[in-house]
Short mmCIF file of C-alpha atoms in Angstrom, two decimals:
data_model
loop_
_atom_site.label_atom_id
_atom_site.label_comp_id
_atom_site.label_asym_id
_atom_site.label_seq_id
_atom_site.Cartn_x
_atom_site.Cartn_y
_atom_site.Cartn_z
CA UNK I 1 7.66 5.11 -10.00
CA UNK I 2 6.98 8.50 -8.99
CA UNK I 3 10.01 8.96 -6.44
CA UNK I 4 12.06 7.63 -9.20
CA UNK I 5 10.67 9.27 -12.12
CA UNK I 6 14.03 11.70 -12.03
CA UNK I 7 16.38 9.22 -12.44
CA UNK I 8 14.53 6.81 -14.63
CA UNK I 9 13.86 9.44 -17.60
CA UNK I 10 17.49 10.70 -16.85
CA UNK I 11 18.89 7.18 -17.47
CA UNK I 12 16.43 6.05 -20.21
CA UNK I 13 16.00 9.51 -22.31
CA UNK I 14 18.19 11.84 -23.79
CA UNK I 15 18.33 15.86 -22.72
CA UNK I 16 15.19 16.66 -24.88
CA UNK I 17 12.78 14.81 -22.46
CA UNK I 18 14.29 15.38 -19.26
CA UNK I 19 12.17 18.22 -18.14
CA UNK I 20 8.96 15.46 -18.20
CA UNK I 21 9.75 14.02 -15.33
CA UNK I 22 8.22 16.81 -13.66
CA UNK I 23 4.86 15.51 -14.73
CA UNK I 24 5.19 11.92 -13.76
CA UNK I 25 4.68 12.23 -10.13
CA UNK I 26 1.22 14.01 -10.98
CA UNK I 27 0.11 11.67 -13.25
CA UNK I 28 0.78 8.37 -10.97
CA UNK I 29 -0.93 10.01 -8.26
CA UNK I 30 -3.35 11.17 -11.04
CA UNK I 31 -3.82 6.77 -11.78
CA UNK I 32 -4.07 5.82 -7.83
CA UNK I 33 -7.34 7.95 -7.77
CA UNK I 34 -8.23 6.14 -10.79
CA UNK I 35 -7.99 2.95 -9.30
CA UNK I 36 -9.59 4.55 -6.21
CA UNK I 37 -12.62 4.98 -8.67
CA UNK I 38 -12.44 1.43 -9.79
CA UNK I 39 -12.75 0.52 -6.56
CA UNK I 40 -15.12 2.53 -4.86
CA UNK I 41 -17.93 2.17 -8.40
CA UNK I 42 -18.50 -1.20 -7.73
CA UNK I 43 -21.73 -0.48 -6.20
CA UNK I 44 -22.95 1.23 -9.97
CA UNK I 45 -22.54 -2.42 -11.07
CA UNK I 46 -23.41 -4.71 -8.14
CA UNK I 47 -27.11 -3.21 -8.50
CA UNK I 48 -27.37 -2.88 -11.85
CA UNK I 49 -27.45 1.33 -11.57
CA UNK I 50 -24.99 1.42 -14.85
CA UNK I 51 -26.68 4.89 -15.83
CA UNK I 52 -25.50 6.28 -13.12
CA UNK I 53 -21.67 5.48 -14.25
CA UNK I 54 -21.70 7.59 -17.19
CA UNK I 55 -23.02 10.39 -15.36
CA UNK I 56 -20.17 10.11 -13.05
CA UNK I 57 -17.31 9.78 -15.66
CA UNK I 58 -19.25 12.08 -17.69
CA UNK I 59 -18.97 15.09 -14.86
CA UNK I 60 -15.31 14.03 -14.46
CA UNK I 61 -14.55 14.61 -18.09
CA UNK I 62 -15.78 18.14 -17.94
CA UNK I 63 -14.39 19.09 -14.83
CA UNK I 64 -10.89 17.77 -17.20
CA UNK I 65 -11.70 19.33 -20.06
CA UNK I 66 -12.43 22.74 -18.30
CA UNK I 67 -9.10 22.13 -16.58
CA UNK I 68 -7.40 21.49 -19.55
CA UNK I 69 -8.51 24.58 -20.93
CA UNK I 70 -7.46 26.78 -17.89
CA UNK I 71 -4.55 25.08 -16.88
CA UNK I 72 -2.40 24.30 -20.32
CA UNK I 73 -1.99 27.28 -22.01
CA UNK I 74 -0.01 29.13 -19.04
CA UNK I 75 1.57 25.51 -17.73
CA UNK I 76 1.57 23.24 -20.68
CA UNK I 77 2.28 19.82 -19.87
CA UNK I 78 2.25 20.60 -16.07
CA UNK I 79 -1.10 21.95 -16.19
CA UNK I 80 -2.26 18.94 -18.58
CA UNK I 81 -0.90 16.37 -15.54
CA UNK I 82 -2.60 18.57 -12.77
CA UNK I 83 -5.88 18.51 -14.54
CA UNK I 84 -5.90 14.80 -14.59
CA UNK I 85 -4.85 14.35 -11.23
CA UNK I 86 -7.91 16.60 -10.23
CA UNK I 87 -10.45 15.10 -12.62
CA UNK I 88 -9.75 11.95 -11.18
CA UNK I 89 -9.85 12.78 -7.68
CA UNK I 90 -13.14 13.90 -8.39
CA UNK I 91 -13.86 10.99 -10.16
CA UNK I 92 -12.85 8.59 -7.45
CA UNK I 93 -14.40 11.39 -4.53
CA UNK I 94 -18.08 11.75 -7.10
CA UNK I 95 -17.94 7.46 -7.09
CA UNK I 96 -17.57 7.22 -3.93
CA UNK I 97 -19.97 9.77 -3.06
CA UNK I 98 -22.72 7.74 -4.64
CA UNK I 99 -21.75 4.53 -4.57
CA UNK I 100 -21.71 4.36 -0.70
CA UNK I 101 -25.73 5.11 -1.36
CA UNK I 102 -26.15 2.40 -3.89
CA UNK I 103 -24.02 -0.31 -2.00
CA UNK I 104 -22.22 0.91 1.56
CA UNK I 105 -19.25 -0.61 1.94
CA UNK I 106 -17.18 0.19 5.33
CA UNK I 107 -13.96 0.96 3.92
CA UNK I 108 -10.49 1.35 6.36
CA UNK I 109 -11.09 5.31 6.28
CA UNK I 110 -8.28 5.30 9.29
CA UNK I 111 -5.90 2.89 7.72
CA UNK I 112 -6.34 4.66 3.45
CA UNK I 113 -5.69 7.84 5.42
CA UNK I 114 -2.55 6.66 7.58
CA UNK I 115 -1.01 5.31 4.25
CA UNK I 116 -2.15 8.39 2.09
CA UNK I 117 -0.38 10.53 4.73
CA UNK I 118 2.90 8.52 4.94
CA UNK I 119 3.43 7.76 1.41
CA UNK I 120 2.32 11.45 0.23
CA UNK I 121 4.95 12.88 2.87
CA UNK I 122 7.67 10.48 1.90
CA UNK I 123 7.13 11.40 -1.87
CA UNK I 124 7.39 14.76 -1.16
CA UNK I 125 10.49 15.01 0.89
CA UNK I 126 12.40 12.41 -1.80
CA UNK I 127 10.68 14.89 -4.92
CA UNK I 128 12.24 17.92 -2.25
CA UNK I 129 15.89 16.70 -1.85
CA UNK I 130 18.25 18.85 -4.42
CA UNK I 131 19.43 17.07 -8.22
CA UNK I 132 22.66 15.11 -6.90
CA UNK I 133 23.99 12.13 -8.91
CA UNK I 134 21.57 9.67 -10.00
CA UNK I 135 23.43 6.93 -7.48
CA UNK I 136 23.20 9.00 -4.36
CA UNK I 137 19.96 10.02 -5.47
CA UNK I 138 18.87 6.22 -5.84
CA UNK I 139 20.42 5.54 -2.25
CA UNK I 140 18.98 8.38 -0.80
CA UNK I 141 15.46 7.18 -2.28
CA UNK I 142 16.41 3.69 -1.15
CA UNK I 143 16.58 4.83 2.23
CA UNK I 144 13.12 6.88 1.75
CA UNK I 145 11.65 3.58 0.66
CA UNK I 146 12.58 1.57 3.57
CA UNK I 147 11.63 4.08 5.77
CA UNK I 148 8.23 3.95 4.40
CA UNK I 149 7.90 0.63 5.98
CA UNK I 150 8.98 1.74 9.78
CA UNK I 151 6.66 5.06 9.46
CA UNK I 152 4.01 2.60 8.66
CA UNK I 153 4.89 0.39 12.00
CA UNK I 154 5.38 4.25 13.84
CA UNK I 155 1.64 5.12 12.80
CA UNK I 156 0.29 1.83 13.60
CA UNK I 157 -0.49 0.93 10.23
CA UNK I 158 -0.42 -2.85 10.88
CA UNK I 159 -3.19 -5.05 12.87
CA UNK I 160 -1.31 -7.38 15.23
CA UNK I 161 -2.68 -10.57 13.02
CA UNK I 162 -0.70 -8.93 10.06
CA UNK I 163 2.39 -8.12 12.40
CA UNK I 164 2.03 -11.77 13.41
CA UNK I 165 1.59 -13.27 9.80
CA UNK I 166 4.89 -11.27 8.61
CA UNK I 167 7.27 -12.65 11.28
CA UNK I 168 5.59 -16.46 10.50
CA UNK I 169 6.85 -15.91 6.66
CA UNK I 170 9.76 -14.31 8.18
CA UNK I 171 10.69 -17.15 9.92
CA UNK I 172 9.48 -19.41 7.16
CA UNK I 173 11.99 -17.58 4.84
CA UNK I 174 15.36 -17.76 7.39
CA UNK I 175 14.25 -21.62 8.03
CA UNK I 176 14.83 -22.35 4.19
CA UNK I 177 17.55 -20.37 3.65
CA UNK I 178 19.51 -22.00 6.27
CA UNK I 179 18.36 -25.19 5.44
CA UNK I 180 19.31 -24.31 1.61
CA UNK I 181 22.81 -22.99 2.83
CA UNK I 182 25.86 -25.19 2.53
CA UNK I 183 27.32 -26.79 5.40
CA UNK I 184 31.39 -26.67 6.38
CA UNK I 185 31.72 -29.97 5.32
CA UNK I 186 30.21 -29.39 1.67
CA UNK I 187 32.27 -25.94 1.09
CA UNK I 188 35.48 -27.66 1.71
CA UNK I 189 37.45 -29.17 -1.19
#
């Protein structure tokens, strides 16, 4: 949604909302921390530490409300999107932070971080390229979307069993679709 926010509000608004979708990419990435927070405060509720929760969300809230405060008067709804993007990062980053003391969990540091890295560059270079038409835009962000998928393979994203898995269902998927594919015979009048 956020490499596409451009086009979508282009297609689906008229001129007066245009501008705002300058403030979508900040505000997705502002909602993946959030569900990075939903993640990582599991522990609060696993062992029963619930007054520890509203401490957390509580110190995110001012940290958002003292954004809000510095940031939207001299960047308006810019500044608004920003300041939730960084409350939540410090939600998720303040959960985290004592969660893993309540109820470690060994997350894939290596792996969030490889896919952090690719998708963040590969947003910014397709929120970079200059206003063309919205269909060469949407190719050109077609081509930044599969291209996700090979940078992923180039950082060795993937464990082997999950490289494996993918060509099974690979294979799985060309089996039926030749088997669901009409013969000579049954194409001929």
């Amino acid at each position: 949604l956020a490499l596409l926010s451009r086009e979508v509000i282009l297609l689906l608004t008229n001129a007066r909302y245009h501008a705002a979708w300058g403030v979508v990419p900040w505000i997705c990435l502002a909602y993946v921390a959030y569900g990075a927070y939903m993640v990582l405060n599991v522990g609060v509720y696993l062992t029963n530490h619930t007054a520890d929760a509203w401490k957390i969300v509580g110190a995110a809230a001012v940290v958002n409300l003292a954004l809000n405060v510095l940031l939207i008067p001299s960047r308006g709804m810019h500044g608004a999107a920003v300041a939730t993007l960084v409350s939540y990062v410090f939600l998720a980053l303040l959960a985290w932070r004592v969660n893993r003391r309540l109820y470690p969990i060994a997350y894939e540091g290596r792996r969030l971080l490889k896919v952090a890295g690719v998708s963040g560059s590969l947003l910014t270079v397709g929120l970079l390229l200059p206003a063309t038409s919205i269909p060469a835009s949407l190719a050109l962000k077609g081509v930044i979307l599969l291209a996700y998928w090979g940078l992923l393979l180039a950082v060795r994203f993937f464990h082997p069993y999950e490289l494996d898995y993918a060509r099974k269902l690979w294979g799985q998927w060309r089996a039926r679709q030749r088997h669901l594919a009409p013969t000579h015979e049954e194409r001929s009048p």
